[in-house]
Every structure is written in C-alpha cells, then in structure tokens.
C-alpha cells in the first residue's frame, strides 16, 4: 500500500511537470511586450537601433531573446491566450500613460 502512494505521488509530480509553461511569466511578458510595441519613433525606424532597444528591454527584465521567442511560441499555440494577453497589454499601457 505504501508503494501505491509513492507511485501516485510520482505520477502527480510528473503530470504537473509536463504542463507547459512559458519561460517568461505573464506579468513580465505584458510589460516587455508593452515596451516593445510602444518603442519611441526614433528607434522604431532604424532596425539596428530597434535590435539594441530590444536587447536592453530583455536585459532589464533578466531574459534573453530566446526566452521571449519561446514565450511568443507558447501564446501562438492558443489564439485565445493572445486575445487575453492583448487586453492586458492595452490596460497596462493605458494605466502607464495616466
């Protein structure tokens, strides 16, 4: 009986570990995404300046471009997640501009 509980516990741990999560939490991803979409005009027209800007944003939050791309891929798997995220990004940008 004791082994049954150990096996059950192991199965629960494995099941929860298999649940896919993005490398960047939603809260931080919202802030990073908001910064990238509201990039200053002087930076957005120059692709090299924008690349530098992106790296600074990622660095400020402690993530890499790969982490960002994997998080985007996570959201691309379910369009409903993007829809909810966009709503939250808009709210975040509006609250930052108040």
Short mmCIF file of C-alpha atoms in Angstrom, two decimals:
data_model
loop_
_atom_site.label_atom_id
_atom_site.label_comp_id
_atom_site.label_asym_id
_atom_site.label_seq_id
_atom_site.Cartn_x
_atom_site.Cartn_y
_atom_site.Cartn_z
CA UNK A 1 0.00 0.00 0.00
CA UNK A 2 2.87 2.33 0.83
CA UNK A 3 4.33 1.80 -2.66
CA UNK A 4 0.97 2.70 -4.19
CA UNK A 5 1.10 6.14 -2.56
CA UNK A 6 4.68 6.65 -3.71
CA UNK A 7 3.72 5.76 -7.28
CA UNK A 8 0.66 8.01 -7.12
CA UNK A 9 2.77 10.89 -5.79
CA UNK A 10 5.37 10.36 -8.51
CA UNK A 11 2.64 10.29 -11.18
CA UNK A 12 1.19 13.57 -9.88
CA UNK A 13 4.63 15.20 -9.90
CA UNK A 14 5.32 14.02 -13.44
CA UNK A 15 1.90 15.16 -14.64
CA UNK A 16 2.33 18.65 -13.18
CA UNK A 17 5.87 18.89 -14.58
CA UNK A 18 4.57 18.11 -18.08
CA UNK A 19 2.26 21.11 -18.05
CA UNK A 20 3.87 23.55 -20.45
CA UNK A 21 4.68 26.98 -19.12
CA UNK A 22 6.36 29.84 -20.92
CA UNK A 23 9.83 30.94 -19.76
CA UNK A 24 8.54 34.45 -19.03
CA UNK A 25 5.65 34.90 -16.61
CA UNK A 26 2.54 36.59 -17.97
CA UNK A 27 3.02 39.67 -15.80
CA UNK A 28 6.57 40.29 -17.01
CA UNK A 29 5.71 39.37 -20.60
CA UNK A 30 2.96 42.01 -20.58
CA UNK A 31 5.48 44.66 -19.52
CA UNK A 32 8.11 43.54 -22.02
CA UNK A 33 5.59 43.35 -24.86
CA UNK A 34 4.20 46.78 -23.97
CA UNK A 35 7.68 48.29 -24.05
CA UNK A 36 8.39 46.74 -27.43
CA UNK A 37 5.15 47.92 -29.06
CA UNK A 38 5.45 51.42 -27.66
CA UNK A 39 9.05 51.90 -28.77
CA UNK A 40 9.96 55.53 -29.49
CA UNK A 41 9.56 56.55 -33.15
CA UNK A 42 13.24 57.46 -33.40
CA UNK A 43 14.17 53.86 -32.59
CA UNK A 44 11.42 52.04 -34.50
CA UNK A 45 12.54 53.37 -37.90
CA UNK A 46 16.10 52.11 -37.53
CA UNK A 47 16.32 48.31 -37.41
CA UNK A 48 19.75 48.30 -35.73
CA UNK A 49 18.60 50.72 -33.05
CA UNK A 50 15.47 48.63 -32.53
CA UNK A 51 17.56 45.46 -32.13
CA UNK A 52 19.66 47.23 -29.49
CA UNK A 53 16.50 48.52 -27.81
CA UNK A 54 15.02 45.01 -27.67
CA UNK A 55 18.19 43.62 -26.10
CA UNK A 56 18.12 46.36 -23.45
CA UNK A 57 14.48 45.60 -22.65
CA UNK A 58 15.17 41.86 -22.37
CA UNK A 59 18.23 42.53 -20.24
CA UNK A 60 16.32 44.91 -17.93
CA UNK A 61 13.89 42.09 -17.14
CA UNK A 62 16.56 39.39 -16.94
CA UNK A 63 15.51 37.44 -20.03
CA UNK A 64 17.01 36.61 -23.40
CA UNK A 65 15.55 36.97 -26.86
CA UNK A 66 15.24 33.18 -26.91
CA UNK A 67 13.08 33.32 -23.75
CA UNK A 68 10.93 35.94 -25.47
CA UNK A 69 10.59 33.86 -28.65
CA UNK A 70 9.66 30.75 -26.65
CA UNK A 71 7.02 32.73 -24.78
CA UNK A 72 5.59 34.03 -28.06
CA UNK A 73 5.53 30.44 -29.33
CA UNK A 74 3.63 29.40 -26.18
CA UNK A 75 0.98 32.05 -26.82
CA UNK A 76 0.81 31.20 -30.54
CA UNK A 77 -0.36 27.71 -29.62
CA UNK A 78 -3.65 29.11 -28.35
CA UNK A 79 -5.08 32.25 -30.00
CA UNK A 80 -7.40 32.81 -27.02
CA UNK A 81 -4.31 33.32 -24.85
CA UNK A 82 -3.12 36.06 -27.23
CA UNK A 83 -6.51 37.74 -27.09
CA UNK A 84 -6.44 37.86 -23.30
CA UNK A 85 -2.82 38.99 -23.30
CA UNK A 86 -3.55 41.85 -25.74
CA UNK A 87 -6.34 43.08 -23.48
CA UNK A 88 -3.96 43.09 -20.54
CA UNK A 89 -1.22 44.83 -22.55
CA UNK A 90 -3.67 47.57 -23.56
CA UNK A 91 -4.76 48.05 -19.94
CA UNK A 92 -1.12 48.17 -18.86
CA UNK A 93 -0.21 50.79 -21.48
CA UNK A 94 -3.29 52.88 -20.63
CA UNK A 95 -2.51 52.79 -16.92
CA UNK A 96 1.11 53.75 -17.58
CA UNK A 97 0.01 56.79 -19.58
CA UNK A 98 -2.33 58.11 -16.87
#
